[in-house]
PDB file of C-alpha atoms in Angstrom:
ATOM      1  CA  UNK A   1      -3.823   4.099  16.415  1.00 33.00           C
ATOM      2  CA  UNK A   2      -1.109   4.988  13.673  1.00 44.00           C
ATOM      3  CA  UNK A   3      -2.710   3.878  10.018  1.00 48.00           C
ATOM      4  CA  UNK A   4       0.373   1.542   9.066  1.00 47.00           C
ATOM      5  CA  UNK A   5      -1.077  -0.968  12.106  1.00 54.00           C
ATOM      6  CA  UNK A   6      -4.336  -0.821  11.064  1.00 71.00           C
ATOM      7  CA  UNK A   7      -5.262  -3.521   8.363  1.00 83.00           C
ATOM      8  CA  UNK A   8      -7.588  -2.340   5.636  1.00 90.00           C
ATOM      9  CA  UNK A   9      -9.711  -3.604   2.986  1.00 93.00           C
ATOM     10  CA  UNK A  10     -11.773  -1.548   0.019  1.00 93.00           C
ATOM     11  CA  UNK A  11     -14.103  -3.000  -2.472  1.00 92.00           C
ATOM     12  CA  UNK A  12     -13.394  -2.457  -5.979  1.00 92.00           C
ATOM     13  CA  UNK A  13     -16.163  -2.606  -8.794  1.00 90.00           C
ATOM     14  CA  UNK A  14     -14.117  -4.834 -11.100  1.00 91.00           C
ATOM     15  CA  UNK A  15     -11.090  -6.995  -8.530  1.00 90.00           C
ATOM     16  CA  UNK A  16     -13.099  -7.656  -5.498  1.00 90.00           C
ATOM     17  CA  UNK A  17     -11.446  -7.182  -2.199  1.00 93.00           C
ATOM     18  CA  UNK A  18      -8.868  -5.351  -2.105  1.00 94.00           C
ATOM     19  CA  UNK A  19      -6.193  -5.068   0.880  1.00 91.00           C
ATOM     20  CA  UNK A  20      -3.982  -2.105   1.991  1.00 93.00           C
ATOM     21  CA  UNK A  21      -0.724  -2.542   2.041  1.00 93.00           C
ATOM     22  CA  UNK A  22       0.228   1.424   2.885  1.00 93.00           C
ATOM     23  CA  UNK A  23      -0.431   5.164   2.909  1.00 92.00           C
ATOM     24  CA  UNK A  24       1.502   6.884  -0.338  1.00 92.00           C
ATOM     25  CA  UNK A  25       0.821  10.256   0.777  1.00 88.00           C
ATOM     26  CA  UNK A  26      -1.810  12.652   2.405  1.00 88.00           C
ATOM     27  CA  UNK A  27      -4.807  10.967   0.658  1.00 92.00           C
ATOM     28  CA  UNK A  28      -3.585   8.408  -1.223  1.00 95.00           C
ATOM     29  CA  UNK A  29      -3.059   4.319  -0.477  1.00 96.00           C
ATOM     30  CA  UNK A  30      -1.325   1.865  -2.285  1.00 96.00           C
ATOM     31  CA  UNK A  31      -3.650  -1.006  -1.999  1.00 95.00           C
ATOM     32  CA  UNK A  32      -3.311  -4.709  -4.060  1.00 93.00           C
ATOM     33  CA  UNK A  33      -6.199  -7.501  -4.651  1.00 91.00           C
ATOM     34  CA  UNK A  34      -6.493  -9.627  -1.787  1.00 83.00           C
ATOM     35  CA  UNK A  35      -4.974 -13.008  -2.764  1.00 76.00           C
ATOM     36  CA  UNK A  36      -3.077 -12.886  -5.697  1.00 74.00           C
ATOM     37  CA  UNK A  37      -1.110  -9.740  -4.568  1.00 73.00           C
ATOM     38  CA  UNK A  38      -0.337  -9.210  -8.734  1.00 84.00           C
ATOM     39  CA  UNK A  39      -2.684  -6.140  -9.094  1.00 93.00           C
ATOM     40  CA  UNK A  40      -1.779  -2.848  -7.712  1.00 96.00           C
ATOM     41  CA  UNK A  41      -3.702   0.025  -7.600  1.00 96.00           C
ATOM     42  CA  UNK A  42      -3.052   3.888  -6.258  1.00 96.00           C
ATOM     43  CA  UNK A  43      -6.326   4.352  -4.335  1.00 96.00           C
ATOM     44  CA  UNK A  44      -7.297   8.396  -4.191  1.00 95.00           C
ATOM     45  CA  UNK A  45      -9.640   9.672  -1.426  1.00 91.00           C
ATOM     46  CA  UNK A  46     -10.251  13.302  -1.808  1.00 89.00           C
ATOM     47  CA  UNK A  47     -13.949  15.384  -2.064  1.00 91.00           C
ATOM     48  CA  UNK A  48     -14.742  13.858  -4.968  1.00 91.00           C
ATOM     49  CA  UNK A  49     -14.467  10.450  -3.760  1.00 92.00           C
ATOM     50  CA  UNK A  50     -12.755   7.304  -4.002  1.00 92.00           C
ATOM     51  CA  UNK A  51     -10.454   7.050  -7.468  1.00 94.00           C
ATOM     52  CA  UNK A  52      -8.813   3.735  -8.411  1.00 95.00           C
ATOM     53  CA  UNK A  53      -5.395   3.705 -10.663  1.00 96.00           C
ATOM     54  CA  UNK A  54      -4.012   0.781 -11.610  1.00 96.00           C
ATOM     55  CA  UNK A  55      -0.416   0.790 -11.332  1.00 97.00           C
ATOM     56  CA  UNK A  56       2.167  -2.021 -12.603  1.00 95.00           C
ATOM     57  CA  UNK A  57       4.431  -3.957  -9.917  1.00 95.00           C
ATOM     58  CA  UNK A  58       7.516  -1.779 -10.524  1.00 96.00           C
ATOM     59  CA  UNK A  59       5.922   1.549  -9.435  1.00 97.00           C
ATOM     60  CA  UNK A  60       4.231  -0.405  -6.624  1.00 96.00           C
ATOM     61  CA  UNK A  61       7.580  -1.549  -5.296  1.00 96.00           C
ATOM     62  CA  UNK A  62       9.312   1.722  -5.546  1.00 97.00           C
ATOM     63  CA  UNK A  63       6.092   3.378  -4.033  1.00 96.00           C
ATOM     64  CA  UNK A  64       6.409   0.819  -1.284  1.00 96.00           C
ATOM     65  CA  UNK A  65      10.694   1.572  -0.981  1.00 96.00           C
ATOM     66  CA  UNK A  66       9.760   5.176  -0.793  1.00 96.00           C
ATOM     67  CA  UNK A  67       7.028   4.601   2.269  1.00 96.00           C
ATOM     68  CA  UNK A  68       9.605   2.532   3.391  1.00 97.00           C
ATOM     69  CA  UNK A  69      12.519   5.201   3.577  1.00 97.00           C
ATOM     70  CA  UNK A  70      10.577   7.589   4.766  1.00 95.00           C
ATOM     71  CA  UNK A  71       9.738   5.551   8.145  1.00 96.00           C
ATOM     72  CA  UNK A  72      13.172   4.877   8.071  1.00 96.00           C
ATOM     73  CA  UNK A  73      13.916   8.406   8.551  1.00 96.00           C
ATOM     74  CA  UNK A  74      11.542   9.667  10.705  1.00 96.00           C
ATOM     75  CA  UNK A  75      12.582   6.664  13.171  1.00 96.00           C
ATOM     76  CA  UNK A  76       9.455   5.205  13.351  1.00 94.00           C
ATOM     77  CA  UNK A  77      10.704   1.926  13.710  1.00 94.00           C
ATOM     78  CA  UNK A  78       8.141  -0.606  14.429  1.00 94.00           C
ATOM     79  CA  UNK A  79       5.953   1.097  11.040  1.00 92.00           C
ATOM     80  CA  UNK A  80       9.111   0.771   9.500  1.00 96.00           C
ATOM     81  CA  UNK A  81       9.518  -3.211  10.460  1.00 96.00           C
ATOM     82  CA  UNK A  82       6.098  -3.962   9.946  1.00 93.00           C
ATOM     83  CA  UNK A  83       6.022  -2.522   6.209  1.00 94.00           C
ATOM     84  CA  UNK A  84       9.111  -4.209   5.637  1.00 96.00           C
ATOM     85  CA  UNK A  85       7.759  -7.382   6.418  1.00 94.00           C
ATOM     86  CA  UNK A  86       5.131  -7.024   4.097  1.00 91.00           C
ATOM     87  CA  UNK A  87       7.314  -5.722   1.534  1.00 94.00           C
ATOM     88  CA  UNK A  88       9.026  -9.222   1.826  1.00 94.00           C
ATOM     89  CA  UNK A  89       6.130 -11.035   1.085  1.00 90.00           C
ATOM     90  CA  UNK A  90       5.022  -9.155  -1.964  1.00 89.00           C
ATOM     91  CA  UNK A  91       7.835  -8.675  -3.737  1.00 89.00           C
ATOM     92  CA  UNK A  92      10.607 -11.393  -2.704  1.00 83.00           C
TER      93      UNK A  92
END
């Protein structure tokens, strides 16, 4: 199953439940608090375990254009529509 179909949720110490809205790059999410979807944070997975970086809306929304392009691209169309249709609800 590709990751973009998959729906996934991490716990973080401070926000709760958080929900992942889509891979950045090789270990890295871009995930946002459940409900509100006004908190964005770069999750990191690597060896030395889970990292959470809060990022502003801006640089979640141009991570999110960039995941977005690169689908695009690589013609992987039904990612691509899926993402987009969760870009709309976030941001528009």
């Amino acid at each position: 199953m590709n990751p973009e179909n998959s729906e996934t949720y991490i716990n973080h110490p401070t926000w709760g439940l958080l929900y992942r809205i889509c891979m950045v790059d090789e270990n890295q999410d871009l995930f946002t608090t459940l409900y509100a979807q006004r908190l964005f944070f770069l999750v990191v997975n690597d060896v030395k375990g889970i990292k959470f970086q809060p990022i502003g809306r801006t640089e979640a929304r141009m991570l999110l254009e960039n995941r977005l392009r690169t689908l695009r691209r690589s013609g992987q169309s039904q990612e691509y529509d899926q993402l987009q249709s969760v870009f709309q609800r976030t941001f528009q």
